[in-house]
GROMACS .gro file of C-alpha atoms in nm:
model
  174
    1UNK     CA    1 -11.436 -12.021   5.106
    2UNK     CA    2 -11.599 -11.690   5.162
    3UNK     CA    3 -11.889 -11.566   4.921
    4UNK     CA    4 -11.848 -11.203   4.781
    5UNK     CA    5 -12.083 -11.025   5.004
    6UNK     CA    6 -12.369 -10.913   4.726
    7UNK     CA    7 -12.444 -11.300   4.669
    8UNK     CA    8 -12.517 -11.361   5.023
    9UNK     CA    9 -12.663 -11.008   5.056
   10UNK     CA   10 -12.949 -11.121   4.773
   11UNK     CA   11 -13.011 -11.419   4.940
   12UNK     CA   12 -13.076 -11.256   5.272
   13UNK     CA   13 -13.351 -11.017   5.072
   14UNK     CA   14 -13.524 -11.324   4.870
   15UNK     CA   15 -13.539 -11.538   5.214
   16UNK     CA   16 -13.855 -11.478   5.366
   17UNK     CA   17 -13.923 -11.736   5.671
   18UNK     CA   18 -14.311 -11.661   5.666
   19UNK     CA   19 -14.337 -11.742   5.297
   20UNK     CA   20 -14.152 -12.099   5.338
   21UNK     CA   21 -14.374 -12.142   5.639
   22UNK     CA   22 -14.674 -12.071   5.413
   23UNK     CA   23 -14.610 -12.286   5.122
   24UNK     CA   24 -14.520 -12.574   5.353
   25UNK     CA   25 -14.826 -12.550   5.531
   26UNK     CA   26 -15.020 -12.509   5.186
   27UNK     CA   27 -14.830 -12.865   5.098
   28UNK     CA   28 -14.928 -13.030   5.384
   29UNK     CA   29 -15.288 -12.915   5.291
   30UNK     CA   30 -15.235 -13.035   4.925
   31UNK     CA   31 -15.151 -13.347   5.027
   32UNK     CA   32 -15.405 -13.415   5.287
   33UNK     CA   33 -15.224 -13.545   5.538
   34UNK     CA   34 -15.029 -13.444   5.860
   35UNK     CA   35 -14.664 -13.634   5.859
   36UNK     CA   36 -14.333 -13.563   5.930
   37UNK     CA   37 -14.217 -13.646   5.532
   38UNK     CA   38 -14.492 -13.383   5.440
   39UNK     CA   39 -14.370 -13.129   5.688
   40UNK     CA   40 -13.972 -13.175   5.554
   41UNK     CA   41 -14.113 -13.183   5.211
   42UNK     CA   42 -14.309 -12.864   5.240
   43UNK     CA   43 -14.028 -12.710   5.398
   44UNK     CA   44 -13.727 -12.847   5.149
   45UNK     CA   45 -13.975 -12.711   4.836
   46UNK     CA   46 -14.139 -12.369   4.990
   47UNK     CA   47 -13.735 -12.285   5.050
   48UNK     CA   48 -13.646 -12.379   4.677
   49UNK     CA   49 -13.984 -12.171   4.581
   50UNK     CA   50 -13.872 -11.876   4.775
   51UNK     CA   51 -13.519 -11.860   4.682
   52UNK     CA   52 -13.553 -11.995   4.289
   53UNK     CA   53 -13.821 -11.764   4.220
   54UNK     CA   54 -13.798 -11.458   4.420
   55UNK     CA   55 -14.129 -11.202   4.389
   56UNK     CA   56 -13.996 -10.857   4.285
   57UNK     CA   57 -14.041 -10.571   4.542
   58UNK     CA   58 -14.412 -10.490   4.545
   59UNK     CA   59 -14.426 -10.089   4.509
   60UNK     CA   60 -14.492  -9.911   4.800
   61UNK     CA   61 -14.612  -9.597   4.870
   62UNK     CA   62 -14.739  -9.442   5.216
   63UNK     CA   63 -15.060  -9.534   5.170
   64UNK     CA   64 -15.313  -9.435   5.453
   65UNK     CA   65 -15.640  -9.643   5.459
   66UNK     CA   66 -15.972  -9.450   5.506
   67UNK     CA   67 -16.112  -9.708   5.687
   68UNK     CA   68 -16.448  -9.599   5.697
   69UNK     CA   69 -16.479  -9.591   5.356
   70UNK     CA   70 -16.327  -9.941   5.300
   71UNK     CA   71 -16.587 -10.091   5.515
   72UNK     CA   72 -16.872  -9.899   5.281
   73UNK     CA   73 -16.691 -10.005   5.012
   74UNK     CA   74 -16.640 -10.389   5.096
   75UNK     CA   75 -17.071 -10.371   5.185
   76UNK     CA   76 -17.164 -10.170   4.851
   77UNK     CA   77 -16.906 -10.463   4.637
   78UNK     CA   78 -17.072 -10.744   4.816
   79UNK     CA   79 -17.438 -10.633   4.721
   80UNK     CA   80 -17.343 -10.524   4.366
   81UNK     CA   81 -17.213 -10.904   4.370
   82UNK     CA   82 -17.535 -11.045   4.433
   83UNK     CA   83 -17.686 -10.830   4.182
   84UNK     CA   84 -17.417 -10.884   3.909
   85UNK     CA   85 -17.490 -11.238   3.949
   86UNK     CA   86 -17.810 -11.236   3.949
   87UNK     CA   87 -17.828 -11.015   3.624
   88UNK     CA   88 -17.596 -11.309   3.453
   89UNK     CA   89 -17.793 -11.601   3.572
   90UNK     CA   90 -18.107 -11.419   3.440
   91UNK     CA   91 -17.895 -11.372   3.114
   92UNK     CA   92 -17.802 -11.724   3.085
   93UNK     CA   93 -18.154 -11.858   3.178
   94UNK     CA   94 -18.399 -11.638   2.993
   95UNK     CA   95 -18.513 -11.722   2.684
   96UNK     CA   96 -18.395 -11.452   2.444
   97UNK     CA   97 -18.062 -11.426   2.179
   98UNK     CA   98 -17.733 -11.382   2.383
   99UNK     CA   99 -17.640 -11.028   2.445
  100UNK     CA  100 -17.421 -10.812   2.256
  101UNK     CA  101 -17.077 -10.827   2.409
  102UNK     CA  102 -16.816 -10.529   2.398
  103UNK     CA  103 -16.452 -10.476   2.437
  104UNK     CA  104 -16.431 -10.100   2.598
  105UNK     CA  105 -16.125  -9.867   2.660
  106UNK     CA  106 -16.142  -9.708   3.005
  107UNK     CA  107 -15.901  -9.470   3.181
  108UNK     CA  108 -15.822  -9.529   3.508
  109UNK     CA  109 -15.698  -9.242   3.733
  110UNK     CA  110 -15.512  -9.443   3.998
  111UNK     CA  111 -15.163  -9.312   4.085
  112UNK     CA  112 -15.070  -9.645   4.277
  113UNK     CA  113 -14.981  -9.994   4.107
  114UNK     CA  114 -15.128 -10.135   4.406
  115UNK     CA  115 -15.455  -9.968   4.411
  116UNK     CA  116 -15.536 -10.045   4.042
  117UNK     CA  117 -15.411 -10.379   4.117
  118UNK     CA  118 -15.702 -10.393   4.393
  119UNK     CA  119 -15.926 -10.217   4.107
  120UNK     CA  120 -15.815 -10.477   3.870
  121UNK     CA  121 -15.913 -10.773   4.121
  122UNK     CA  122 -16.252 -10.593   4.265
  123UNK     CA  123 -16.361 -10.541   3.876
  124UNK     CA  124 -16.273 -10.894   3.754
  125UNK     CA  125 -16.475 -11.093   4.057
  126UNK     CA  126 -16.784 -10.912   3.935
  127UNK     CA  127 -16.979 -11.139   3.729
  128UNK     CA  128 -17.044 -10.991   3.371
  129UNK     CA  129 -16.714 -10.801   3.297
  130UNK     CA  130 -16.353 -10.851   3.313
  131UNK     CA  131 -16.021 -10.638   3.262
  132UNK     CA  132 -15.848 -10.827   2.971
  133UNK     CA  133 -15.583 -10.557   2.946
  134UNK     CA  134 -15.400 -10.279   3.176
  135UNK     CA  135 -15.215 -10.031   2.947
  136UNK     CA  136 -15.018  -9.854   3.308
  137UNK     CA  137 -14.854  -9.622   3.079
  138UNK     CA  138 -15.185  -9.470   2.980
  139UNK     CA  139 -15.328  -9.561   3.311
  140UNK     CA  140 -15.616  -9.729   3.089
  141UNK     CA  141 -15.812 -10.061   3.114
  142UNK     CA  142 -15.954 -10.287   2.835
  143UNK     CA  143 -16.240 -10.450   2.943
  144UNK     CA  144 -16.496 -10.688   2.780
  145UNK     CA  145 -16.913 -10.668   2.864
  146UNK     CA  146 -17.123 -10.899   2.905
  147UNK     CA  147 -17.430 -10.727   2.843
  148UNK     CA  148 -17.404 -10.422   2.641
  149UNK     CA  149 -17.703 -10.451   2.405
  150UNK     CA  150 -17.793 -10.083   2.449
  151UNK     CA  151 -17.577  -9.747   2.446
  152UNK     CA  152 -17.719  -9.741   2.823
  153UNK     CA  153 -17.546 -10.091   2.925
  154UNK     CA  154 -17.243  -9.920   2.784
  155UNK     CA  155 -17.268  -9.589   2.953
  156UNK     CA  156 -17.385  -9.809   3.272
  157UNK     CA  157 -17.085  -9.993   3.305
  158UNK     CA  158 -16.882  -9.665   3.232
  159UNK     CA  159 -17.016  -9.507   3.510
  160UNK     CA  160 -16.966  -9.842   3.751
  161UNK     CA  161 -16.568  -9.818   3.663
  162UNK     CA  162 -16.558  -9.459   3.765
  163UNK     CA  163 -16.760  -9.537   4.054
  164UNK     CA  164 -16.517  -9.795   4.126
  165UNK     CA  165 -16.216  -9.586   4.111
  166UNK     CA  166 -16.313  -9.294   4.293
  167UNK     CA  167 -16.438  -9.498   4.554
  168UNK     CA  168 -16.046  -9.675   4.579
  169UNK     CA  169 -15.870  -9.316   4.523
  170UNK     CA  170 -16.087  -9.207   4.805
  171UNK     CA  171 -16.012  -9.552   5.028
  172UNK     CA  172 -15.634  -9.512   4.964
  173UNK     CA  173 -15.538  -9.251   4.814
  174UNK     CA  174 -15.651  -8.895   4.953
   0.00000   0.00000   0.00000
């Protein structure tokens, strides 16, 4: 019996071979142990993954890397890491009331989904803040502060989300 054509057409777009591969191999690593019934079992579930619960298109756009500028980036990130955590140690440690935390309303200016998803991922490993909400219609962020006893914090962490997305429109966008 033949299938129409569109069924087996979807199929060939949600079957990706590298993506079984992956989740088999991240199976065999779950279970700790290298056997065949692991290997089929990986296999037999990282094919059900991949074709029960396909991963829409990801938006793509030619995007040309500055890569330059990433490296700068990726160094500048790193050391405001160590200082962000640092700063929230010293918060946790001191003796002193908590801070004042704040829920702030930022626009973003990134044209790409991708790029504000890499915004969205560099700003939420940085101790001290997180993005709790992306409004992408009015290309804004809600994000909550750890520290913003002072109009300064405030302003402060402003600034370091505009600093963060010029820096990406620059990276991947110009």
């Amino acid at each position: 019996m033949n299938q129409p054509q569109h069924i087996t057409a979807g199929l060939k777009h949600r079957f990706h071979p590298a993506f079984v591969l992956w989740l088999a191999f991240m199976w065999v690593l779950l279970m700790g142990e290298l056997s065949w019934g692991n290997a089929i079992a990986g296999l037999a579930l990282g094919t059900l993954i991949v074709l029960a619960l396909p991963l829409p298109p990801v938006p793509r756009q030619a995007t040309r890397i500055h890569w330059g500028k990433l490296i700068v980036f990726l160094i500048e990130w790193f050391w405001d890491l160590l200082a962000a955590s640092a700063k929230v140690a010293w918060l946790s440690l001191r003796r002193q009331p908590q801070p004042k935390n704040a829920i702030l309303r930022v626009p973003m200016r990134v044209s790409s989904e991708m790029v504000g998803y890499l915004a969205t991922c560099a700003y939420n490993l940085q101790p001290g803040g997180c993005v709790t909400d992306i409004d992408v219609a009015n290309r804004e962020w809600t994000i909550h502060v750890l520290d913003a006893s002072t109009p300064e914090d405030i302003e402060r962490e402003i600034r370091n989300v505009q600093k963060l997305e010029r820096q990406l429109i620059d990276i991947f966008e110009r």
